[in-house]
Each structure stands twice: as structure tokens, then as C-alpha cells.
Amino acid sequence: MVRHLRKRGHFPASSPEEAGLLRRIPQSCAHLWREVPDMSGLAYTLHIQHNMEYNFRDIEARWQKTWAEEGTYHVSEKTDKPKFYVLNMFPYPSGAGLHVGHPLGYIASDIYARYKRLKGFNVLNPMGYDAYGLPAEQYAIQTGQHPEKTTNENIARYRQQLDKIGFCFDWNREVRTCDPGYYKWTQWAFQKMFDSYFCRQEQKAQPISQLIAHFEAHGTEGVDSACSEELCFTAEEWKAMDEQQRYDVLMNYRIAYLGETMVNWCPALGTVLANDEVSEGLSIRGGYPVEQKKMRQWCLRVSAYSQRLLDGLDHIDWSDSIKETQRNWIGRSEGAEMQFRIKGTNETFTIFTTRADTIFGVTFMVLAPESELVQRLTTDAQRAEVEEYVKYVKGRTERERMIDHRVTGVFTGSYAVNPFTGADVPVWVSEYVLAGYGTGAIMAVPAHDSRDYAFARHFGLPVVPLIEGADVSENSFDAKEGIVQNSPAEGVETLAGFSLNGLSVKEAIARTKQFVTEQGIGRVKVNYRLRDAIFSRQRYWGEPFPVYYKQGRAVMVPEECLPLLLPEVEKFEPTATGEPPLGNAKCWAWDESKRCVVDKTLVDDVNVFPLELSTMPGFAGSSAYYLRYMDSKNDEALVSPEANAYWKNVDLYVGGSEHATGHLIYSRFWDKFLFDLGVTCMDEPFQKLVNQGMIQGRSNFVYRVKGTNTYVTLSKKSGYDVTPIHVDVNMVSNDVLDIERFKAWRPEYNDAEFILEDDGRYVCGWAVEKMSKSMFNVVNPDDIVVKYGADTLRLYEMFLGPVEQSKPWDTNGIDGCFRFLRKAWSLFWEKDGENLIVEDSEPTRESLKTLHKLIKKVGEDIEVFSYNTSIPAFMVAVSELQQQKCRSRAILEQFVVLMAPFTPHFSEELWHAMGHTTSVCDAQWPEVCEEYLKEDSVTLGVQFNGKVRFSMDFPADATPEQMRELAESAPEARKHLDGMQVVKVVAVPRRIVNFVVKPGPKN
RNA sequence: GCGCUUGUGGCGAAAUUGGUAGACGCGCUAGACUUAGGAUCUAGUGUCUUGCGACGUAGGGGUUCGAGUCCCCUCAAGCGCACCA
């Protein structure tokens, strides 16, 4: 009957939507079409129906509906069970929809969440949307559509797609960063940061009121706080300050502050970007040039937390590589600050060095061109030259400076005095010294620093080696090793007779630091590369700052008035005056007496004041969302103390490693700040982190644009009608296709046309790249779900390889997973596919062994996220149970539970079919019984001189002596032992027997 | 340049952490059942060799009774940082 239908092509789709998807299959599964070119889409699905006692479509739709209706996945903290918090990095709902790469991490965490629930934990597994962001706004500018509209549409689509995969998300707790009920707390946290400063002694944030009290009593005496600039004043001076001066002083300490800083300005995007949003002088989004510009911006004093961010890494379970990336990004370096006097004056300036030991090799000093010291130190004679040089440097873009490391610089005319020897050292200006790091000035030791070396050679400055055996004729000797000499050189008098000669470099560094401190020349100092985060964006689609400006000074909107809603605007582009899009908002001023937003024409600077026009960056909303999930409906607090005390922090966080220096730093910073405030009880937000690999898209055909090195995917070039081809990687070397081999492999392409380049090479192949709309290579999970079902998709994505690994998407092999599920299904049913086979019989010992092997393996694998190895274990178990003709309920029921984390619909269906009335989610994970795993005998290899010659069975409990005897007496052993002398025998129970032999009489 | 990671069949990958290399899946080959196969089942499938056997985990060396696994060197790829003193 089915065959008949198939031939006629009359199988109905179950809904219009499904019919649409069925029709789409051909485009997305080119390889299947190639194999059966004359087939229609409907006929193909019929082929699946034909073999389908396992009716996944019906099963999955039914259970998804039931789960939603019954609230199977809703969790509450009102329970005695221990908690477990699983979290995925929430997605940005882009217009392209979900692709097969997204679910990889979601599936991995879903399996873990379900497993933990079966193990008796109360599992929180929420989901939400990182809904603010640039693409929605760009789209709004182009089409005039409100970003909220497109964002909501995209979210609806994401939700639909997610629902089809059968995740155990508690949607009651959904958050969206653009939802006022959510961003109220983003704004709230910002205000708390404004009202706090960071005390270095206590290494924590404190209310700014404490600092004010301290200033009133003692001035800056005894203040050790993170700040933009070290200040020094007395209590009297503080009291004498006017409002503006005090405002400026406090701004210097606030954790959220307005700062005049060099920022990454992207003219094309019309906004400022954070360091992690820029790569090689180009914006990550869009790849537009980014320039350095001094602007007044809101900043977060992330750098204050450098040490805590660093120390915290030792207590969390993240991969070494991502910890290392964060350590690099934080960039702690221990060194010393030293003061140098300028010859002929009483002026001094400070430098930072990690190689204090090389003080005797200093032959010049260098200032950063942007440093204010340049003005002070340049002599009149050199002024013209220096000014011209500074102008030249300003004209170079960040990108140019990065790519092209030129050796340039000029002499300032001044000399510094070496505090150890009194020697004169010329002071230069050069672009290789960065204003933003250390003090913006260095002491140059060309013998032991390659950059100083290049500079010295270029300008003919002396090179003085200080380490025994160091050859500096060609290169500097940068290694921090060896024995110090020439420090000082013979006959040179030094301050207090100081000498480092004969010490190791390590000792010399320590010695110098100590000396510098004792003599008051300088101090030990730790520098961090981590910069404060610039927090303003000149965009529309983001959280508005709850800030207005009174006499030019920032004032916070009262906390009770939050959230400050994002205003409506007519145009999303920046205004003609260069103001951010919020400059277009009519109703965007704060009335202090009415305590509400009013029309900006009412601004009178008495009661009504202008509101901030910037919005917050993407990372604002994603920094504390994990806390909000704990208590997402709470209007009184970001999270209640009770909810926080129960859920604590995220036990397992799953997401991409590309967030290593962005979200994962900001989130940790934000959490630590909230920890200081007492809002959260945990100092780290994410205890364990698993970075799922990217599933890359595969461009079917790649060709080189003539005369360039640019490769373009075929689909990008319109009107070029060539069949997309998957090419095996070993058919391609240096991007050139071996056309003969290719045609031999795929004869159907004998007639295909290949693009021939000018140089006679065929350029072809596939490129593996990010799956994205712009690459036209998005594989939609819906297509897979329609064809094979969610459970097969889940299984297959996990079977593909280790979760952490990136891999190209490839549907070869998905059939294997589907077949496996059908085979597993058939374990439970009579041949007719209608009657359950399961009976209450006593399980055989063999089946018990199969089951318990499986329990052990799968349990161990899930704990370490090795899902790709547990699936083969299921396959083996199914084959064994099939062979054993197992019908025992005791075995099959537990098998269903073991499968449940991987294939929830499949398991739920069978669980109920076997008579259960509650969800398989609430079953109990079976315990391994070692008793059943015991083997009577083990098959081991027998080696001669380390080479396995044969294998044989040994009793499991054989002693080494017995093993030796058994192996020796085996018939296969004779030919390896005859005429040989046994030198030694190594027999390890349950492992190996190895005879070490050499020619000679048998002994 | 510095740091981290990886390198195993035609392909995706396993390997009890030093003990029978290639589990499992894909692909391929042969066979069975079939009007048919794109279904299902059975057998085979690292390379070389008619065979015995030899070789085989990027390459080279070492430790060991025994190395994919540990140590040293080289090469290749990926990621991160990069004029950070």
C-alpha cells in the first residue's frame, strides 16, 4: 500500500507548513538529490514513512505538546532537592534564524540537565534572548521598521525552532534584555556602580559616601582606591572645593564614570566600540575602519578588578586555553616604577619597567608621543622637530601603527639622570612607546630589549650588554636568564655602592626592587593590560542611561523611577549634528519635580534637564542575566536573597569560546561587583564552563576572483549556473582541485564544467567557515527535524565528535543515527509494530551485563561531556539485546531511562507505552551493579618482545604466574618459544603477558 | 615574536590514561531477500604481500618488557595576545 502511494506520489503532508518544509528539502540536501535525481520531495519522505513503525513525527509533536501543557520543565526553588544550574549563552535573535550550530551546545547542556534531574537534582535550565544589538538597528535604519518589531519576530521564530528540538527549558523564566522589566536591573546596576568606588586595600567596591566621609576627615591621606588619576589633597582643601570640583574628584573614583579617554571610534557605524569589539583596527561587526578619538564617555572601572579577575580563575573549572586567554587579556606584569630627574632641573618623571636589573644598561629614555611629558621635556631647540613628529604620529591610524612597525622617533633635547650612576641619558620620543600603558615612558636598555635594540641601531645609540656571554652584535638578548655583569662597569661609582654583578637575573631584579624602594627612587608596581570598558554607544537599540545633566553634571534618575524607558524616535540614524539617535527623540528630558520624562523643548535647567543620549553596549544586558533567571519575575530586586541563596551560581555554563575576552570578562566583573554589594552570594558567576565548538558551514564551491587572492563562494556570485559540489578535502591541494581524481571519484561530473584559471589551475573545493546568512550556508535544523525527527538530530549532533571541537556540518551519517533509533525502537515491539514485546520475565544474566555495562559507560561519559562515546555504547547495547532476544521489562525500562537525556521523545513514548503515567524525566537514573559486570575470563594479547602474536582467554583472577604458565602452554606459543631463551616474563593481570626472548637454548 | 591547543584509515572518530591501535558510525566491496532498491539482513574493509609475514598513530630521537599515550628536537595546522617596557 505504502509503495503504491509512493509511486503515485500522493502522500499527504500533515499541515500546510510541513508541506512547505517538505518542498524545501531538495535545496538543502543536494547530495541526496544527486543520488536519486528523478525523485520528488514528497516521494522522498514517503520512503521514510515506508519503514516507519517508529513514527517520530507523531511522537515528538505529541510529547512536546504534553510537556508544555503539563509544565514538565517548570522548576521552583521550594524543594528539598539539591540544586543544579545549567545555562546556555543566550542567543542574539538574528534574522537568519537558528542554524544547526546553535543547538550543538543546547543539546549538550540539555542532556546534562536531564541527566542531573534523573539523578535527583532540582535542575534550572532557562533560556532567553540577548535582544539588543546592532543588526536589528541597522535593519531599522534601512527599512524604517522599528527594531522592536523585527526583534520580536525573530524571537518568535527562534522559539518555534527551539521548541521542535525538545529542550527542557523552563520558559516561565525567559528573559529578554530589551524588556523594560529586565533592563530596569541593568540600569539599576549601573547606578550602583556610579555610587561606588573600589577600595584597593579591601579589594572590593564600597559606597562612594564612605570615600566622601574620608575626604572630609583626612583628604586623600590613606586613600588607596582605583582611580583614573592619583590625586592628593587635604581635608581642608576638600572642604574648600566647590560643587563642580567635588564632582570632578569623585568622578575620578566612581566605578561607573564619565571619562575623557581615547576611544575606538568607528565612523561607519557611528559609534564607539569596546576593545574586544575591534580587531586589527577594524570593527568586528562589519569590518569598518576604527580610529582613535578622544571623547567623553561613560566607562566602567573594570581594571580595578584586575587582580580579582585573575585570582578567580584559579577556582573555576574552565579550560586552560580560555583561562590563559583571560590571563593574557588581563596582562598582569610585576615590575618597578622608578623616578628619573631631568638634568639641570628639579623636575622628575616616572617610568615602569619589569627589568629593573638592567638599570646599568640604560642608554636612552623614550616617551610616548601622546604623553604630556613631551611638552615638559622638549627643549626650545628641539621643539619644532618634536612637534612635527607628534603631528606625524597623530596622522597614523591605529591600523597603520599596528601593521607597520616603523622605527621612528626624535630627540627631545633633554637628558635624564640615571639615579644609580648619575650618568646623563638622552630622552627621546617614539611611537613604539604607548601612552596608555604604564606611565607612558620607558628606560631603554637596547642590549636586552629587542624594540630598544632596533631603535638604538637605527639612531646610532650605544648598546651596553649586562649579561655574561650575551652576544648583542646582531640581536638583543631578551631572555630573563644568565649572570649579571657590567652592573656597574669597572670604575663606575654608584649610589650607596650598589652592585648587581655575579647575581642571576632573577636575584638582580629582586635586589634592585628592594634597593629602589629603600632609597626612595621608586616603588614596586604591578601593571595590568586590562583597560576600563567604554560603556557608551551612540546607537538607538540599547538600554538608555538613567542619567540626566544638571549644569553639565551627571545626575542619576531616582531609583524608584526605573526603568527609564527607551524613547520612541522617528529616525534611527544619528542626527545631523552628530548626536546619537536618541537626539531624535522628542520626549527625552527629565523633569525633576514631576519625576518623569517630558518633552525636551521644556528643558529649562531649573526643573527640566536633558537626558543622556547614548545607550549601553551589548555586554550590559548579558552581564547579569544568569542572576535574573533565578527570579525573573521579581519587581523588587534583580534577584531575591532567597532565590539567590538557593541557586547560588551557574554550575554548568555552555557557550562559544569567542566570548573569552568580552562577555566572560564583563560578566565576571559585574558579578564581583554585585557580590561586593551583597546581591549575590557567589564571587564567580560560572563554576564550570564548556566551550562547544562551532559547527561550520561548508561553501559548496569556491573560486578565486581573478587576479586576486580573494575566494568567494559560488552562491555569492549570482547568475553563475554551476551545480554545487562537495569535494573531498584530499582532492584539493593549495586550493586547487585534482580534476582527474575528482572525476574518477564522482563520475557523474565527467561532463561538468570547471573554472579554469589563467595559470592553468582549476580552483575549486569547499571552504569551511562560520555558518552565517552572508555565506549562504546556513543549515536549518527544521529541515533535519522534519526528515528525521528531533531525537535523531540530537543524537547525530552529539555523535559528530567531541562537543568542544569545531567541525564542518555534514549530513553523511545522519542515517546511521536514524537507523539506530529504529533498531532500538524495534526492541520493544512485535513485528507488526503494534504490540509491545515487553514482558515481566526474569532478565538473563547476559542482558543484565549488557545493561549494567551501559549504565556505567553512559554515566561516566555524561559526567565528562563525552557524548560522542556514549552513543556507540547505546548502539552496542541494542545489538546485544537484540541478539539476546531480550524481552524483560527490568532491562528495557532502564534502557529507556538511560536514553531519555539523549532522546527524550523516544523515551517518553516507550516509558508510557510500558504503562507509566508520569514523565520519564522524573524516573530514577539506574545504579550500576558491579556484580553483573564481573567477567569469568578475559581475552588478552600475548606478546613476544613487545609484539602481540596471538590472543587467548585467561581466567579473570589468574595470578601472573598462572598467566605465564597458561600462555606458555598455548599451542600458538610454541613457535615463538622454540629455540629461544626466555629472558624475562611480564604478566599483568587483566592487561598483558609479554615474553622477552632471545635466541638461545630453552631454559 | 610570545602563549595555548591539535596532528590516528577513504571520512567523522575510539582507545580502560603506559598494556591486543582503529570501538561505533559513514563510505566502499561481495552476497541474500527483491519487479526494483534509495529499504532490510549477512560477511568483509589500515597499508604492502599470492602467502608466511612486514609495516603502521605528522617526522626524527629517547625512556620502558611494552609508547598513539611519557621526555627531547623538527614540521604542519588552528586559536589567543602582540611595539604592554
Coordinates of C-alpha atoms in Angstrom, one line a residue, chain A residues 428-797:
Chain A
W428 CA 63.6 60.6 23.0
V429 CA 60.1 60.5 21.7
S430 CA 58.9 57.5 19.7
E431 CA 55.7 55.9 18.7
Y432 CA 56.8 52.5 19.9
V433 CA 56.1 53.6 23.4
L434 CA 52.3 53.5 24.2
A435 CA 50.8 56.3 26.2
G436 CA 48.1 54.0 27.7
Y437 CA 50.4 51.5 29.4
G438 CA 52.5 52.0 32.5
T439 CA 53.5 55.7 32.7
G440 CA 53.9 56.3 29.0
A441 CA 57.6 56.5 29.4
I442 CA 60.4 53.9 29.5
M443 CA 64.0 53.5 30.2
A444 CA 65.6 51.9 27.1
V445 CA 68.0 49.0 27.5
P446 CA 68.9 48.1 23.9
A447 CA 71.1 45.2 24.9
H448 CA 68.2 43.3 26.5
D449 CA 65.1 44.5 24.7
S450 CA 64.5 43.9 21.1
R451 CA 62.5 47.1 20.5
D452 CA 65.0 49.3 22.2
Y453 CA 67.7 47.5 20.3
A454 CA 66.1 48.3 16.9
F455 CA 65.7 51.9 18.0
A456 CA 69.3 52.2 19.2
R457 CA 70.7 50.6 16.0
H458 CA 68.6 52.9 13.8
F459 CA 69.7 56.1 15.6
G460 CA 73.2 55.0 16.5
L461 CA 72.7 54.9 20.2
P462 CA 75.1 52.8 22.4
V463 CA 74.3 49.2 23.4
V464 CA 75.7 48.1 26.7
P465 CA 75.4 44.3 27.4
L466 CA 75.0 43.3 31.0
I467 CA 74.7 39.5 31.0
E468 CA 77.7 37.1 30.8
G469 CA 78.0 35.6 27.4
A470 CA 75.3 37.7 25.8
D471 CA 76.1 38.4 22.2
V472 CA 74.4 41.6 21.1
S473 CA 76.2 42.2 17.9
E474 CA 73.2 41.1 15.8
N475 CA 70.2 41.0 18.2
S476 CA 69.3 41.9 21.7
F477 CA 69.4 39.2 24.5
D478 CA 65.9 39.4 25.8
A479 CA 65.8 36.2 27.9
K480 CA 65.5 36.7 31.7
E481 CA 68.4 34.4 32.4
G482 CA 72.1 34.4 33.0
I483 CA 74.5 36.0 35.3
V484 CA 74.7 39.8 35.6
Q485 CA 77.9 41.6 34.8
N486 CA 79.0 45.1 34.0
S487 CA 76.5 46.4 36.6
P488 CA 78.2 48.7 37.3
A489 CA 81.1 48.6 34.9
E490 CA 84.5 48.8 36.4
G491 CA 85.4 52.1 37.9
V492 CA 81.8 53.5 37.9
E493 CA 80.7 54.8 41.2
T494 CA 77.1 54.0 42.2
L495 CA 74.6 55.2 44.7
A496 CA 75.4 53.6 48.1
G497 CA 77.9 51.3 46.3
F498 CA 75.1 49.3 44.7
S499 CA 76.2 46.4 42.5
L500 CA 74.5 43.5 40.9
N501 CA 77.5 41.8 39.4
G502 CA 77.5 38.0 39.8
L503 CA 73.8 37.7 40.6
S504 CA 71.4 35.8 38.5
V505 CA 68.9 37.9 36.6
K506 CA 66.1 36.8 38.9
E507 CA 68.1 37.7 42.0
A508 CA 69.2 41.0 40.4
I509 CA 65.5 42.0 39.7
A510 CA 64.5 41.3 43.3
R511 CA 67.6 43.1 44.6
T512 CA 67.1 46.2 42.5
K513 CA 63.4 46.4 43.5
Q514 CA 64.3 46.3 47.2
F515 CA 67.0 48.9 46.7
V516 CA 64.8 51.2 44.7
T517 CA 62.2 51.1 47.5
E518 CA 64.7 51.7 50.3
Q519 CA 66.3 54.6 48.5
G520 CA 63.0 56.2 47.6
I521 CA 63.9 56.1 43.9
G522 CA 60.7 54.3 43.2
R523 CA 58.4 51.5 44.2
V524 CA 57.3 48.0 43.3
K525 CA 54.4 48.2 41.0
V526 CA 52.1 45.8 39.3
N527 CA 50.6 46.8 36.0
Y528 CA 47.7 45.3 34.1
R529 CA 46.9 45.5 30.5
L530 CA 43.2 45.3 31.1
R531 CA 41.6 48.6 30.4
D532 CA 38.4 50.1 31.6
A533 CA 35.4 49.3 29.5
I534 CA 33.9 52.1 27.5
F535 CA 30.2 51.9 28.2
S536 CA 28.6 54.4 25.9
R537 CA 27.3 53.6 22.4
Q538 CA 25.9 56.1 20.0
R539 CA 23.1 53.9 19.0
Y540 CA 19.4 53.5 19.4
W541 CA 18.7 49.9 20.2
G542 CA 20.2 49.5 23.6
E543 CA 19.5 50.3 27.3
P544 CA 19.1 54.1 27.9
F545 CA 21.3 55.5 30.6
P546 CA 19.2 56.6 33.6
V547 CA 21.2 59.8 33.7
Y548 CA 20.4 63.5 33.1
Y549 CA 22.6 66.5 33.1
K550 CA 22.2 69.4 35.5
Q551 CA 24.6 72.3 35.0
G552 CA 26.6 69.8 32.9
R553 CA 27.0 67.4 35.7
A554 CA 25.6 63.9 35.5
V555 CA 22.7 63.1 37.9
M556 CA 21.1 59.7 38.4
V557 CA 17.4 59.3 37.7
P558 CA 15.9 58.3 41.1
E559 CA 16.0 54.5 41.6
E560 CA 12.2 54.4 42.2
C561 CA 11.7 55.8 38.7
L562 CA 13.5 53.0 37.0
P563 CA 13.2 51.6 34.4
L564 CA 13.8 54.7 32.3
L565 CA 12.1 53.6 29.1
L566 CA 13.8 53.7 25.7
P567 CA 12.0 56.6 23.9
E568 CA 10.4 56.4 20.6
V569 CA 12.2 58.1 17.7
E570 CA 11.2 58.8 14.1
K571 CA 14.6 58.1 12.6
F572 CA 17.2 55.6 13.9
E573 CA 20.1 57.4 12.2
P574 CA 22.3 59.8 14.1
T575 CA 21.2 63.4 13.9
A576 CA 22.7 65.9 11.5
T577 CA 24.5 67.5 14.5
G578 CA 26.3 64.2 15.1
E579 CA 24.2 63.3 18.1
P580 CA 23.2 59.7 18.7
P581 CA 19.8 58.6 17.5
L582 CA 18.3 59.5 20.9
G583 CA 18.9 63.0 19.8
N584 CA 15.9 62.4 17.5
A585 CA 13.6 61.6 20.4
K586 CA 11.1 64.4 21.2
C587 CA 10.2 63.3 24.6
W588 CA 13.6 62.9 26.2
A589 CA 14.2 65.3 29.1
W590 CA 13.9 64.7 32.8
D591 CA 11.6 66.8 35.0
E592 CA 13.0 66.7 38.5
S593 CA 9.9 67.9 40.3
K594 CA 7.4 65.7 38.4
R595 CA 10.0 62.9 38.4
C596 CA 9.2 61.8 34.9
V597 CA 10.3 62.0 31.3
V598 CA 9.0 65.1 29.5
D599 CA 9.3 66.8 26.1
K600 CA 12.8 68.1 25.6
T601 CA 11.5 71.5 24.5
L602 CA 10.7 72.0 28.1
V603 CA 14.3 71.9 29.2
D604 CA 14.8 75.0 31.4
D605 CA 17.8 73.9 33.6
V606 CA 15.7 74.6 36.6
N607 CA 13.4 71.7 36.8
V608 CA 13.8 70.0 33.4
F609 CA 17.1 68.7 32.2
P610 CA 18.4 66.9 29.2
L611 CA 18.8 63.1 29.4
E612 CA 21.8 61.2 28.3
L613 CA 21.7 60.4 24.6
S614 CA 24.0 57.3 24.5
T615 CA 22.8 53.8 25.2
M616 CA 24.6 50.9 26.8
P617 CA 26.6 48.4 24.9
G618 CA 25.7 44.8 24.2
F619 CA 27.5 43.4 27.1
A620 CA 25.5 45.4 29.6
G621 CA 22.4 43.2 29.3
S622 CA 24.3 40.0 29.1
S623 CA 26.4 40.5 32.2
A624 CA 23.9 39.5 34.9
Y625 CA 21.2 37.7 33.1
Y626 CA 22.1 34.4 34.8
L627 CA 21.1 36.1 38.1
R628 CA 17.8 37.2 36.7
Y629 CA 16.7 33.7 35.7
M630 CA 16.8 32.8 39.3
D631 CA 13.9 35.2 40.0
S632 CA 12.9 36.6 36.6
K633 CA 9.5 38.0 37.7
N634 CA 10.7 39.9 40.7
D635 CA 9.9 43.6 40.6
E636 CA 11.5 44.4 43.9
A637 CA 15.0 43.2 43.2
L638 CA 17.3 41.8 40.5
V639 CA 17.1 38.6 42.4
S640 CA 15.7 37.9 45.9
P641 CA 18.2 36.9 48.5
E642 CA 16.2 33.6 49.0
A643 CA 16.3 32.7 45.3
N644 CA 20.0 33.6 45.1
A645 CA 20.8 31.6 48.3
Y646 CA 19.2 28.6 46.7
W647 CA 20.5 28.7 43.1
K648 CA 23.9 30.4 44.1
N649 CA 25.6 30.5 40.7
V650 CA 25.7 28.6 37.4
D651 CA 27.1 25.1 37.8
L652 CA 27.5 24.4 34.1
Y653 CA 27.8 27.2 31.5
V654 CA 27.9 26.2 27.9
G655 CA 28.8 28.6 25.0
G656 CA 31.4 29.6 22.5
S657 CA 34.9 30.5 23.3
E658 CA 34.7 33.6 21.2
H659 CA 33.4 35.4 24.3
A660 CA 36.6 34.8 26.2
T661 CA 37.7 38.4 26.3
G662 CA 34.2 40.0 26.1
H663 CA 31.2 38.7 27.8
L664 CA 33.1 36.3 30.0
I665 CA 35.2 39.1 31.5
Y666 CA 32.4 41.6 31.8
S667 CA 30.1 39.1 33.4
R668 CA 32.7 38.1 35.9
F669 CA 33.4 41.8 36.7
W670 CA 29.7 42.5 37.0
D671 CA 29.2 39.5 39.3
K672 CA 32.1 40.5 41.5
F673 CA 30.6 44.0 41.8
L674 CA 27.2 42.6 42.8
F675 CA 29.0 40.2 45.2
D676 CA 30.6 43.2 46.9
L677 CA 27.1 44.8 47.1
G678 CA 25.8 41.6 48.7
V679 CA 23.3 41.0 45.9
T680 CA 24.8 37.6 45.0
C681 CA 26.5 35.2 47.4
M682 CA 29.0 33.9 44.8
D683 CA 32.2 35.6 43.8
E684 CA 32.2 33.8 40.4
P685 CA 29.2 33.5 38.1
F686 CA 30.1 30.4 36.2
Q687 CA 31.6 27.5 38.1
K688 CA 32.2 25.2 35.1
L689 CA 32.4 26.3 31.5
V690 CA 32.2 24.1 28.5
N691 CA 33.0 25.7 25.2
Q692 CA 31.2 24.0 22.4
G693 CA 32.9 24.0 19.1
M694 CA 31.4 25.8 16.2
I695 CA 29.6 23.9 13.5
Q696 CA 31.0 25.4 10.4
G697 CA 29.1 25.8 7.2
R698 CA 30.5 24.4 4.1
S699 CA 30.5 26.5 1.0
N700 CA 29.9 24.1 -1.8
F701 CA 32.1 25.6 -4.4
V702 CA 34.8 28.2 -4.0
Y703 CA 36.6 30.1 -6.7
R704 CA 39.2 32.7 -6.8
V705 CA 38.4 36.1 -8.0
K706 CA 40.7 36.5 -11.0
G707 CA 43.9 38.3 -10.3
T708 CA 43.3 38.5 -6.5
N709 CA 43.7 36.2 -3.6
T710 CA 40.0 36.6 -2.6
Y711 CA 38.0 33.5 -2.5
V712 CA 34.3 33.7 -3.0
T713 CA 31.6 31.0 -2.5
L714 CA 29.7 30.2 -5.6
S715 CA 26.4 31.1 -4.1
K716 CA 27.6 34.7 -3.7
K717 CA 28.0 35.1 -7.4
S718 CA 24.6 35.4 -8.9
G719 CA 23.8 34.1 -12.3
Y720 CA 26.5 31.6 -12.4
D721 CA 24.9 28.3 -13.0
V722 CA 27.1 25.5 -11.8
T723 CA 26.0 22.6 -9.7
P724 CA 27.2 22.9 -6.2
I725 CA 29.7 20.1 -5.4
H726 CA 31.0 18.6 -2.2
V727 CA 34.7 17.9 -2.8
D728 CA 36.7 15.6 -0.7
V729 CA 39.5 17.5 1.0
N730 CA 42.2 15.3 -0.3
M731 CA 41.2 16.1 -3.8
V732 CA 42.4 19.6 -3.2
S733 CA 45.8 20.8 -2.5
N734 CA 46.6 24.5 -2.2
D735 CA 43.0 25.2 -3.2
V736 CA 43.5 23.5 -6.5
L737 CA 41.3 20.6 -7.4
D738 CA 42.9 17.5 -8.8
I739 CA 40.3 17.3 -11.6
E740 CA 41.1 13.8 -12.8
R741 CA 41.0 12.3 -9.4
F742 CA 37.8 14.1 -8.7
K743 CA 36.1 12.9 -11.9
A744 CA 37.2 9.3 -11.1
W745 CA 35.7 9.6 -7.7
R746 CA 32.5 11.3 -8.9
P747 CA 31.9 10.1 -12.5
E748 CA 28.6 11.9 -12.7
Y749 CA 30.7 15.1 -13.0
N750 CA 32.5 13.9 -16.1
D751 CA 30.6 16.4 -18.1
A752 CA 30.7 19.2 -15.5
E753 CA 32.5 22.4 -16.3
F754 CA 35.2 23.6 -14.0
I755 CA 36.6 27.0 -13.8
L756 CA 40.0 27.3 -15.3
E757 CA 42.3 30.0 -14.1
D758 CA 44.7 31.9 -16.2
D759 CA 47.6 30.0 -14.9
G760 CA 46.0 26.7 -16.0
R761 CA 44.9 25.6 -12.5
Y762 CA 41.4 24.6 -11.6
V763 CA 40.2 26.3 -8.5
C764 CA 37.6 24.5 -6.6
G765 CA 36.9 22.9 -3.3
W766 CA 34.9 23.8 -0.3
A767 CA 35.8 26.3 2.4
V768 CA 34.9 25.7 5.9
E769 CA 33.6 28.8 7.5
K770 CA 31.3 30.2 10.0
M771 CA 27.7 29.4 9.4
S772 CA 26.1 32.7 8.5
K773 CA 23.4 34.2 6.4
S774 CA 26.0 36.2 4.5
M775 CA 27.8 33.0 3.4
F776 CA 24.5 31.4 2.2
N777 CA 25.4 28.3 4.0
V778 CA 23.0 28.2 6.9
V779 CA 21.7 24.7 7.5
N780 CA 18.4 24.9 9.2
P781 CA 17.6 22.4 11.9
D782 CA 13.9 22.4 10.9
D783 CA 14.8 20.5 7.8
I784 CA 16.5 17.8 9.7
V785 CA 13.7 17.6 12.2
V786 CA 11.1 17.2 9.5
K787 CA 13.1 14.4 7.8
Y788 CA 14.4 12.5 10.8
G789 CA 12.9 13.9 13.9
A790 CA 14.4 15.9 16.8
D791 CA 15.7 12.8 18.6
T792 CA 17.8 11.8 15.6
L793 CA 19.1 15.4 15.3
R794 CA 20.0 15.4 18.9
L795 CA 21.7 12.1 18.7
Y796 CA 23.5 13.0 15.5
E797 CA 24.9 16.3 16.7

